[in-house]
Short mmCIF file of C-alpha atoms in Angstrom, two decimals:
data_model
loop_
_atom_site.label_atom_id
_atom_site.label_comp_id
_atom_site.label_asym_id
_atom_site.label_seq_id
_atom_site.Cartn_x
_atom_site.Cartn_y
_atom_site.Cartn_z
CA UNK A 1 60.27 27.07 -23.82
CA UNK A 2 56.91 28.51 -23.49
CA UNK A 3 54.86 27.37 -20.17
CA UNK A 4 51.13 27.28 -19.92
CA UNK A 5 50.24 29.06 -16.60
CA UNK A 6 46.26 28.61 -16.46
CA UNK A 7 45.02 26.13 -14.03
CA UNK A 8 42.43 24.83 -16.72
CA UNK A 9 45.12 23.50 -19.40
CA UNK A 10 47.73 21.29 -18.98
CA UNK A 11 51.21 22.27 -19.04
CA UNK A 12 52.79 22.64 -22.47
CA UNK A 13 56.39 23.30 -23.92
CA UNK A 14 57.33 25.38 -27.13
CA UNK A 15 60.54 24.33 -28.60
CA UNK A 16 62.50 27.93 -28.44
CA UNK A 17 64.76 25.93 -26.48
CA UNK A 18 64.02 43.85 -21.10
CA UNK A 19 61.71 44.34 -18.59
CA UNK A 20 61.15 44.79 -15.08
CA UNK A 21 62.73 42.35 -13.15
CA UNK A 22 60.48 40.54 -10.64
CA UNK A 23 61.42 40.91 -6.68
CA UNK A 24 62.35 37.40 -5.03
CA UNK A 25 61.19 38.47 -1.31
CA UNK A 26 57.50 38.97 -3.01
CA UNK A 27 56.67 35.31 -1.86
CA UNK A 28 52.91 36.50 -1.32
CA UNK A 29 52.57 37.36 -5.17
CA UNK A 30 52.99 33.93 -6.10
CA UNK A 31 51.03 30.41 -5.98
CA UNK A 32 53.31 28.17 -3.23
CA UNK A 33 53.13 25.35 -5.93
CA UNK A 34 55.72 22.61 -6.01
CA UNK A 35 54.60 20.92 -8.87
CA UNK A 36 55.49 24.60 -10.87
CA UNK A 37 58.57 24.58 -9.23
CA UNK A 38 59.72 20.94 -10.23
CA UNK A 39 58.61 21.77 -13.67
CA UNK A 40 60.71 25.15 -14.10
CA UNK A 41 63.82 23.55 -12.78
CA UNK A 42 63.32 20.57 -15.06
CA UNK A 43 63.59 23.10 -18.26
CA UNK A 44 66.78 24.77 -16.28
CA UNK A 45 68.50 21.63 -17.16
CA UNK A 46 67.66 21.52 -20.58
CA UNK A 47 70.02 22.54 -22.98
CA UNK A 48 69.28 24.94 -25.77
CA UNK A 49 70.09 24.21 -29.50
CA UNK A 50 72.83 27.25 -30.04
CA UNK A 51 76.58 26.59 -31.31
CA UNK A 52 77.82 28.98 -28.80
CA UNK A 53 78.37 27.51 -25.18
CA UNK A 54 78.75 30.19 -22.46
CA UNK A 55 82.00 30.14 -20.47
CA UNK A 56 80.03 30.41 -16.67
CA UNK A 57 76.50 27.51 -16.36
CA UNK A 58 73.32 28.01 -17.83
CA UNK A 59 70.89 30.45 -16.14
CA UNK A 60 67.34 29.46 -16.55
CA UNK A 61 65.74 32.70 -18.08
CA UNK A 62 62.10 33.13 -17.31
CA UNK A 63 60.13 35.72 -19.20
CA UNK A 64 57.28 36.97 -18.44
CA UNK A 65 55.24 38.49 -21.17
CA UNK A 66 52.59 40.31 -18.48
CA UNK A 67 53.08 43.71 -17.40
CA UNK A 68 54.35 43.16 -13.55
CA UNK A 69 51.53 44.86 -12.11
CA UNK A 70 49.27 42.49 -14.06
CA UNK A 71 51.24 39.96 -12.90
CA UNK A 72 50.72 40.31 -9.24
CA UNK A 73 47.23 41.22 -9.58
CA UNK A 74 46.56 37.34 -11.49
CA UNK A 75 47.92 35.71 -8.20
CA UNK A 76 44.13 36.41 -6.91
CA UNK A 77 43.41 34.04 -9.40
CA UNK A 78 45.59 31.60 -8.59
CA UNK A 79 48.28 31.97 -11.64
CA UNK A 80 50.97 34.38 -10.03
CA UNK A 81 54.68 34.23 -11.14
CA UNK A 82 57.80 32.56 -10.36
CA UNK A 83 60.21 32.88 -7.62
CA UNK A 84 63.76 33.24 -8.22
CA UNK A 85 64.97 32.19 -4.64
CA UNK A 86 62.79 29.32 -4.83
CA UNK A 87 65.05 27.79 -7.48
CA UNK A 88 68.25 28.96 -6.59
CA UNK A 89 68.53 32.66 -6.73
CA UNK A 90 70.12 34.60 -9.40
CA UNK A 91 72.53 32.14 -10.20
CA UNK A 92 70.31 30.00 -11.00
CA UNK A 93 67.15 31.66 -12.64
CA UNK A 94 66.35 35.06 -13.62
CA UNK A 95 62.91 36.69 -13.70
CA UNK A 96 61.85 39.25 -16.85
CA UNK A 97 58.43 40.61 -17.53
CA UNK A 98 58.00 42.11 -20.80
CA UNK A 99 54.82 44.40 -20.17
CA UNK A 100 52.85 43.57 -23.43
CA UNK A 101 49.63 44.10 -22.66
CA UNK A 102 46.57 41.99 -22.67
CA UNK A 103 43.80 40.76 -25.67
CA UNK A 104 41.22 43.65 -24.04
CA UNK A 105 44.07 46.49 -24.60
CA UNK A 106 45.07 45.11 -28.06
CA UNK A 107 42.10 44.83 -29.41
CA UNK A 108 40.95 48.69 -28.26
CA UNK A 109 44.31 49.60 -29.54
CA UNK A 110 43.37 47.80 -32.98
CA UNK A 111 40.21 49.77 -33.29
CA UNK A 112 41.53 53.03 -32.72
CA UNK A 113 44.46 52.41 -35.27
CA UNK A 114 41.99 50.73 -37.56
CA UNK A 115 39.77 53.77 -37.69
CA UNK A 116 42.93 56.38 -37.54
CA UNK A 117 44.10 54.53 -40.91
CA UNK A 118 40.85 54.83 -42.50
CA UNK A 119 40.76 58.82 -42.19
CA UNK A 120 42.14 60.76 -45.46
CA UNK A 121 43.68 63.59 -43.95
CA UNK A 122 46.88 64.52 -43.00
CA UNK A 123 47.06 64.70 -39.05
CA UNK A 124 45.82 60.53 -38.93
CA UNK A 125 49.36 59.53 -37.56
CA UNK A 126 48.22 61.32 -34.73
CA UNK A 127 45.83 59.53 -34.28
CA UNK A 128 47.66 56.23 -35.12
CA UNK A 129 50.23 57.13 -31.84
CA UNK A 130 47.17 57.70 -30.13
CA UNK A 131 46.37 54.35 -30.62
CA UNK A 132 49.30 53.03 -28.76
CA UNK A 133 49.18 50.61 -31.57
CA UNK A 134 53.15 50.85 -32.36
CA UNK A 135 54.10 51.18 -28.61
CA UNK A 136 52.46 47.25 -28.21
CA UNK A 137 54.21 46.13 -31.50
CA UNK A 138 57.42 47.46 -30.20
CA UNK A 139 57.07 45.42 -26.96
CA UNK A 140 56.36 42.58 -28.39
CA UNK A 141 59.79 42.83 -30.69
CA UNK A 142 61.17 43.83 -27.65
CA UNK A 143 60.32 40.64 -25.53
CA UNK A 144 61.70 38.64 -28.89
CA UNK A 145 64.79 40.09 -29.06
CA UNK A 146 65.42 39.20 -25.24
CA UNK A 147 64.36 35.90 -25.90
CA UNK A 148 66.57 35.83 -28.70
CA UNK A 149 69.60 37.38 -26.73
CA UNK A 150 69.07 34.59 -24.03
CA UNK A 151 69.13 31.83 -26.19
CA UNK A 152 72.25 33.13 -28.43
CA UNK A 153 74.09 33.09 -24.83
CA UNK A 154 73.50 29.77 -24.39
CA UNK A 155 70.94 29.70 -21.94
CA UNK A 156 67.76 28.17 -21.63
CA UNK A 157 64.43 29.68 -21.61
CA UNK A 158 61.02 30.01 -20.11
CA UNK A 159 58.31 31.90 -21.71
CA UNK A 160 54.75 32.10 -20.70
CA UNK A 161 51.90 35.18 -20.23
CA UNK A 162 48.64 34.31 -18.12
CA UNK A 163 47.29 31.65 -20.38
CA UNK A 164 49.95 30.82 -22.70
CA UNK A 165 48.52 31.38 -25.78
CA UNK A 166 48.66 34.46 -27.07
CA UNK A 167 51.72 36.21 -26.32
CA UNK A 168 53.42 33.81 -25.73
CA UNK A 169 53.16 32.34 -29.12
CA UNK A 170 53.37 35.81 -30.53
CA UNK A 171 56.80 35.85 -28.70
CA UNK A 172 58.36 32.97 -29.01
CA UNK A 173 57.81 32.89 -32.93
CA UNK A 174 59.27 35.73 -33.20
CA UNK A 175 62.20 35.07 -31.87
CA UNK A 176 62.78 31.99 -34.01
CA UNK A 177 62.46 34.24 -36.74
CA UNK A 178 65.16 36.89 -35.42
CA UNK A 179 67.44 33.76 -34.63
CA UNK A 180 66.77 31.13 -37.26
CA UNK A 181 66.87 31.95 -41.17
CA UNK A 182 64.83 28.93 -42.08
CA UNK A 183 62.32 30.44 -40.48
CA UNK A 184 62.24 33.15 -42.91
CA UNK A 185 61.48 30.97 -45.81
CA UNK A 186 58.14 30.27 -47.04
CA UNK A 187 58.48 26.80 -46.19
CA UNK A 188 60.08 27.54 -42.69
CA UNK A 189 56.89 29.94 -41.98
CA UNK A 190 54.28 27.65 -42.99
CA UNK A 191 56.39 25.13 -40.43
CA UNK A 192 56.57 27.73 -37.58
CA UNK A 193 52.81 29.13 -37.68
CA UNK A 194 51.36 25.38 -37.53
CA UNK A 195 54.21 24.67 -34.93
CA UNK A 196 53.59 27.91 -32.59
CA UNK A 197 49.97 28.71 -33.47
CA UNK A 198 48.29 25.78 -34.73
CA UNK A 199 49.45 23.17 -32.78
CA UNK A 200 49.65 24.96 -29.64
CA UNK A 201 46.64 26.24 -29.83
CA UNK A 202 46.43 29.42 -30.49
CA UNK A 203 42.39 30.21 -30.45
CA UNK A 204 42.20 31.57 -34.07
CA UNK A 205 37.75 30.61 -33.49
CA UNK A 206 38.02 32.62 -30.24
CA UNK A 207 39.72 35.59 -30.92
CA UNK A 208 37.97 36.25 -34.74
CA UNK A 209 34.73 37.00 -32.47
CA UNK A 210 33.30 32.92 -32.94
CA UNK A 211 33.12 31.87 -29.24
CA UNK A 212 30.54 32.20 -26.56
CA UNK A 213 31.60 35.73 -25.63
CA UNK A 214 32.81 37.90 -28.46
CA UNK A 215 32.96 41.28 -27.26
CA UNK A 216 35.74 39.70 -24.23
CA UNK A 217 37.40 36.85 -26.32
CA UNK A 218 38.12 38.34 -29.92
CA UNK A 219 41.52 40.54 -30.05
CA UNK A 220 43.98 40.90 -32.98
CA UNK A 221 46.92 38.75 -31.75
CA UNK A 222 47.71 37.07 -35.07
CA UNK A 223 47.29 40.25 -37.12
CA UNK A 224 49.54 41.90 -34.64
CA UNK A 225 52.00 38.50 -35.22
CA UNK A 226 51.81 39.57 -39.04
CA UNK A 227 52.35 43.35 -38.61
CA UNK A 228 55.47 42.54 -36.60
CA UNK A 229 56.66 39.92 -39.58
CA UNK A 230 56.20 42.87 -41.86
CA UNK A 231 58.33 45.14 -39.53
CA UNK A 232 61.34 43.05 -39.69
CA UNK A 233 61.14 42.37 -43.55
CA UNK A 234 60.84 46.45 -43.86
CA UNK A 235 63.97 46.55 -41.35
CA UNK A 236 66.00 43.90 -43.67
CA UNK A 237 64.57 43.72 -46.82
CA UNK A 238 66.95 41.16 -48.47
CA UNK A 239 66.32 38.33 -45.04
CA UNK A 240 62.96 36.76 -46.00
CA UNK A 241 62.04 34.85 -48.57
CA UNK A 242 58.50 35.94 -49.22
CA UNK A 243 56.95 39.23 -49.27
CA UNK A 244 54.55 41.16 -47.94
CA UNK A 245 52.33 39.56 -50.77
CA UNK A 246 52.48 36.14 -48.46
CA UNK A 247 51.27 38.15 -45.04
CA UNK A 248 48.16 39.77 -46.67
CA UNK A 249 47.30 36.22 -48.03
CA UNK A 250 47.47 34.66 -44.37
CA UNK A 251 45.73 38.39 -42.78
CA UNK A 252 43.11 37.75 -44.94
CA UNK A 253 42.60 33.94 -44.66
CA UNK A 254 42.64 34.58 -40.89
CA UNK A 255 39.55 36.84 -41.44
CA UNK A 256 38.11 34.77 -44.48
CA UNK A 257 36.75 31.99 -42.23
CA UNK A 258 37.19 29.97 -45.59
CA UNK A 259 40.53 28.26 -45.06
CA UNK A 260 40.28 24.92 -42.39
CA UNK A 261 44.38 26.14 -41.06
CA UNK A 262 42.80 29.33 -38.91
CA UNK A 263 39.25 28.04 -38.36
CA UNK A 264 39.30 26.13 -35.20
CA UNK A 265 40.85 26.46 -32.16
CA UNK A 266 43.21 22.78 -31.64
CA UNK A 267 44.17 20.20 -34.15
CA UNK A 268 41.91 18.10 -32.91
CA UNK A 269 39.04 20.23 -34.42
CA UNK A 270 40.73 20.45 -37.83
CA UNK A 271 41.04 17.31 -38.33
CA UNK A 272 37.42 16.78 -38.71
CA UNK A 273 37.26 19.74 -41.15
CA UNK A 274 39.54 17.62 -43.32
CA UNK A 275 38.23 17.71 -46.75
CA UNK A 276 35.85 20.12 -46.29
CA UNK A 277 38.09 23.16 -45.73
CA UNK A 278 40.95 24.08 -47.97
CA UNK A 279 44.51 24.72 -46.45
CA UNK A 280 45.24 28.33 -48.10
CA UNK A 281 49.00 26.46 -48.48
CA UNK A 282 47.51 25.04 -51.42
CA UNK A 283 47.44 28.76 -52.77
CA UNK A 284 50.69 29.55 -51.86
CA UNK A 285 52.09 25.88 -53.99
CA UNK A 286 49.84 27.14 -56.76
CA UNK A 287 52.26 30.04 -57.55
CA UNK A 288 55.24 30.24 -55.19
CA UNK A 289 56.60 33.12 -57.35
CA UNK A 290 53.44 35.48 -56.66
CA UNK A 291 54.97 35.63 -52.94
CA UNK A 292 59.03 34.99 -53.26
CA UNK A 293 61.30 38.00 -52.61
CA UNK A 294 63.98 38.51 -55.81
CA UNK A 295 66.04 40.22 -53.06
CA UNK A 296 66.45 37.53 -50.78
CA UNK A 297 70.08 36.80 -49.39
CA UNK A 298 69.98 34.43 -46.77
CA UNK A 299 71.63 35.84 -43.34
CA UNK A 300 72.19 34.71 -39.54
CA UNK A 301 70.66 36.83 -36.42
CA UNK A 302 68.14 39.61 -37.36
CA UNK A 303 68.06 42.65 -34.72
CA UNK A 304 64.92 44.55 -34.78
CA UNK A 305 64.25 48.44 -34.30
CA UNK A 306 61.39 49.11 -31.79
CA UNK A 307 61.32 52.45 -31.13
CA UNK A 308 58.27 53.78 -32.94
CA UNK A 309 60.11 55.88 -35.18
CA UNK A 310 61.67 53.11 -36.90
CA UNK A 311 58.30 51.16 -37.30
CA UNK A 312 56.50 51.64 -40.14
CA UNK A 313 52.23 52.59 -40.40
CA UNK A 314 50.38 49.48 -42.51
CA UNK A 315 47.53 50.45 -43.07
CA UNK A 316 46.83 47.27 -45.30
CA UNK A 317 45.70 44.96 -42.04
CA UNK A 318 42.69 47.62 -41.15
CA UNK A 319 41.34 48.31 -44.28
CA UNK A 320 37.90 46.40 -42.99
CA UNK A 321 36.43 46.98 -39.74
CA UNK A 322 36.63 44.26 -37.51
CA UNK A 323 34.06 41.18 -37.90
CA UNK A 324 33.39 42.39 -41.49
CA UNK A 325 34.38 39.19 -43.72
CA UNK A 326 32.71 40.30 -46.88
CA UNK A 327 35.20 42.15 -48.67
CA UNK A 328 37.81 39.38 -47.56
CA UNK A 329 35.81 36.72 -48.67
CA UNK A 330 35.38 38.49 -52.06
CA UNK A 331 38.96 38.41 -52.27
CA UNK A 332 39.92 34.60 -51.21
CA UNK A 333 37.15 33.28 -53.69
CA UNK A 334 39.29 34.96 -56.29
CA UNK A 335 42.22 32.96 -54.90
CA UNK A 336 40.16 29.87 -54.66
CA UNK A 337 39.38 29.88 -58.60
CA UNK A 338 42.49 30.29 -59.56
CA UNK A 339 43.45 27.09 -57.36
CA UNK A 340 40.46 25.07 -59.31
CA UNK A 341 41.23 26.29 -62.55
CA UNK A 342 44.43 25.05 -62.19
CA UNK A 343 42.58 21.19 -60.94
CA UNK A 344 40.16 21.46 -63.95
CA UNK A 345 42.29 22.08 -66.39
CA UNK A 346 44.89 18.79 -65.34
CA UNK A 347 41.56 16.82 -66.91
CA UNK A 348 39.94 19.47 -69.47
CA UNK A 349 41.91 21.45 -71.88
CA UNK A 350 40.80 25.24 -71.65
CA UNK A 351 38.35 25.35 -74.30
CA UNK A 352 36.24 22.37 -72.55
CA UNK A 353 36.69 24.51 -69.46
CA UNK A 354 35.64 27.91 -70.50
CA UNK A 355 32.56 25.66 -72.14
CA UNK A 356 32.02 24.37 -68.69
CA UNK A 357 31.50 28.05 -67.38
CA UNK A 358 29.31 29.04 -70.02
CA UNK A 359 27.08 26.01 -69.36
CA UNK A 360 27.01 26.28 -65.65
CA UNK A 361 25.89 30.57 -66.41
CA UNK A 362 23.49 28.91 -68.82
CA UNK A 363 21.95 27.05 -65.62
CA UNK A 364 22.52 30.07 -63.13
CA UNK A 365 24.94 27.90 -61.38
CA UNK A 366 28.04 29.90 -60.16
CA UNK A 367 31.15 29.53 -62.73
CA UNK A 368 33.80 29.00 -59.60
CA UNK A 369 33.45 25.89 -57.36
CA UNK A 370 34.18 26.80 -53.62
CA UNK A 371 37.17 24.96 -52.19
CA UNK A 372 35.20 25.13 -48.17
CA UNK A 373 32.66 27.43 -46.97
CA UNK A 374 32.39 26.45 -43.24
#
């Protein structure tokens, strides 16, 4: 379960049904809130969907995806963390943090790996572990895997960061993805990115440099979501459906701004987009076989690798520099044709189709229509 922290948005739950451990005795760390501490015991006593019942009771797992430090230092805020002898003690409820860092360190770390990816010569993986790019994408798998380890024991689980939507989604989708191998299908990914970024409202406006405040608000956290996708399908090439053909379509239709699924920031917005944005699913029906893995084997529990030796260095997801939409726009208009053609041609046969292009050249009128330019 994945638990909203922020005093400005209501609490919310993410159906998912190691790091420092945090210090009980710390009382002054934390907000004195009953209303928090109703809620966590409330998810204690829910019951995760795993066919393997520990022997000894549940033990509510609460994760943490903050650095501690950071942690303590948001209780002058207001948000704090949990305490364990509040609900019980150890027996009861257990306290991880997971030290991923925050948007403002990702999205330096992006920048510098961005730019070390973009040099030709030889020393750039220097550079790249400069970046600290892989030590963040290993934490991230890292806090996964826990969350998948709880959860496989039989135990429920709490998930949140500061605001709860950011690595927290980042998190808890992965570890549906180590645990679940529907998940790994195309159709099972479409399902979990609208169900643990779309709907839960993940701020795709926000952090593609849209908002009010840019320079504070933008950071890579989907990207990052997508590198670590492509790190387990390197890890077990034969467990996913799709390729990495089916993450550079959704990197760059994140960047695009063309495609109504990462434009706003809630459900509510996209549904007044409806009909003016395309869903860049519709590319992915057009021609499932562009993006299905021949290699594909269907298999239970993935386990990553997240020391940085076993990640691999993608350069594919920095090829532009950040808030630079031409080239990717460029490339989804290609996409987008290929999606009309295929409309046109259910009413015109090809000739009256390649007619209609020369006519509309005739006229200086562009030979592709554009499926949503928002």
């Amino acid at each position: 379960a994945a638990c909203a922290r922020s005093s400005t948005r209501a609490d919310a739950f993410d159906e998912v049904g190691g790091g420092a451990s945090g210090d009980d005795d710390e009382v002054l760390f934390s907000r004195d809130d009953a209303r928090d501490d109703e809620i966590v015991l409330e998810v204690s006593a829910t019951e995760p969907a795993t066919t393997h019942r520990p022997r000894r009771a549940p033990v509510l797992r609460i994760c943490d995806c903050r650095p501690v430090l950071n942690a303590k230092a948001n209780a002058a805020m207001g948000k704090g963390h949990e305490v364990t002898s509040r609900l019980g003690g150890d027996g009861c409820a257990t306290l991880e943090f997971f030290d991923v860092a925050n948007i403002h360190a990702m999205r330096k770390s992006f920048d510098a790996c961005a730019e070390a990816c973009r040099r030709s010569d030889d020393d750039f993986l220097v550079d790249v572990h400069a970046s600290r790019w892989p030590h963040h994408l290993g934490a991230v798998l890292r806090g996964a895997a826990v969350v998948a380890r709880h959860l496989e024991a039989g135990d429920p689980v709490l998930v949140h960061c500061s605001d709860g939507w950011d690595r927290t989604a980042q998190v808890c989708a992965l570890a549906q993805l180590l645990l679940d191998p529907y998940f790994r299908t195309t159709d099972g990914f479409r399902t979990l990115i609208d169900k643990d970024f779309c709907a839960f409202g993940y701020m795709f406006r926000e952090r593609a440099g849209l908002g009010e405040d840019p320079d504070r608000e933008s950071g890579p956290i989907f990207l990052q979501f997508l590198d670590a996708v492509g790190q387990l399908s390197y890890q077990n090439p034969t467990a996913f459906a799709f390729t990495d053909a089916l993450l550079d379509l959704l990197r760059d239709a994140a960047g695009s701004r063309f495609f109504g699924d990462f434009l706003r920031d809630n459900d509510r917005d996209r549904v007044s987009d409806a009909g003016r944005a395309a869903s860049v699913w519709a590319v992915v029906d057009h021609d499932p076989s562009r993006f299905a893995n021949a290699l594909y084997v269907r298999c239970g529990r993935l386990r990553p690798r997240t020391r940085g030796a076993a990640l691999r260095v993608d350069p594919s997801f920095s090829k532009w520099p950040r808030g630079d939409s031409a080239p990717l726009r460029a490339r989804v208009r290609e996409l987008e044709r290929e999606v009309e053609d295929s409309r046109r041609r259910s009413s015109l046969g090809s000739g009256e189709l390649d007619d209609a292009r020369r006519r509309n050249s005739l006229k200086g009128e562009p030979s592709d229509l554009s499926l949503g330019s928002i």
